Amino acid sequence: VGCDRSKNLVDICGEKHFQAFVCDALSVPIRSGSCDACISIAVIHHFSTAERRLATIRELARLLRPGGTALIYVWAMEQEYKNQKSKYLKEKNGSKNKEKEMNTGTAQRPLNDQGPDNSSQDSTWSNQLLNDFKDESCGAKPVADFRLPVHTNRTSFHSQDLLVPWHLKGCTKKKKESVDTVVVPGGSKELQELNPVFHRYYHVFSEGELEAVCRSLDCVRVQKSYYDQGNWCVILEKL
């Protein structure tokens, strides 16, 4: 049984006759201790605080029966490890000149999952995200330094907390009316509407970080911890 936060992805599973449902990784509607195994691939690195990342692992452990195992994959800060570049770095597409033409402007908000922007974006800084998230009714005051770097795709990471550009290609008219675009200097308005760029939040894990978070839970033990193609991975056993 699979689950995902994206209804569109769950619908695709249904079309392929797989069992899947929409849910939040912080609160999975499955009975405690009912799973022999759980897999969490490329999920936990999207949670924006250490507390929430820990909570997702605790929720994963809750689902497991005693002796059950869980596999977790998260994106690694180290995209070059033991003198080997990850597949992510090796798959850099397009010429450098073309890449430099695609400079992103200010990120308006991290939106839904679509698809990775394979054309690299020059790094820039977002400075309006706070206005999207603060609750004005509570009188929240702006934080002057609330800025996240926007990652240049297919390059090494320079920050653990960042936004990654995702380029929605082949956008239909209906979809275009419901999404925001990021201004691309020198680019045509028509091109921007056809290929809107979204910015998705990531916390990339440094070596030992995922394992340390898992070891902070007394209900599981780490069976194995390893690096795999730009990802840090652990296998947990429920005690």
Tab-separated table of C-alpha atoms in Angstrom, residues 12-14 35 44 58 61 64 67 72 74 86 95 121 126 133 137 156 176 182 188 191 198 205 214 219 228 237:
chain	number	residue	atom	x	y	z
A	12	ILE	CA	-1.486	7.708	-11.371
A	13	CYS	CA	-1.030	4.759	-8.993
A	14	GLY	CA	-4.763	4.057	-9.265
A	35	CYS	CA	3.249	-3.104	8.926
A	44	ILE	CA	11.663	13.606	5.030
A	58	ARG	CA	8.622	8.465	14.800
A	61	ALA	CA	8.268	3.585	13.495
A	64	LEU	CA	5.922	-1.107	12.247
A	67	GLY	CA	10.927	-6.694	14.418
A	72	ILE	CA	14.656	5.805	4.632
A	74	VAL	CA	17.017	11.558	2.049
A	86	SER	CA	26.632	11.530	-7.676
A	95	SER	CA	25.370	24.144	-22.357
A	121	GLN	CA	19.083	28.181	-12.580
A	126	SER	CA	14.133	34.708	-1.890
A	133	PHE	CA	3.555	32.129	5.717
A	137	SER	CA	-4.215	38.137	12.357
A	156	SER	CA	26.883	20.901	-5.424
A	176	LYS	CA	-1.510	28.103	-16.278
A	182	VAL	CA	8.766	33.491	-11.555
A	188	SER	CA	9.235	36.379	-22.924
A	191	LEU	CA	7.558	31.411	-22.378
A	198	PHE	CA	8.243	26.623	-8.869
A	205	PHE	CA	21.241	15.998	5.210
A	214	CYS	CA	17.068	7.891	14.116
A	219	CYS	CA	11.743	2.474	19.832
A	228	ASP	CA	23.807	5.802	-2.237
A	237	GLU	CA	14.338	-2.163	13.052
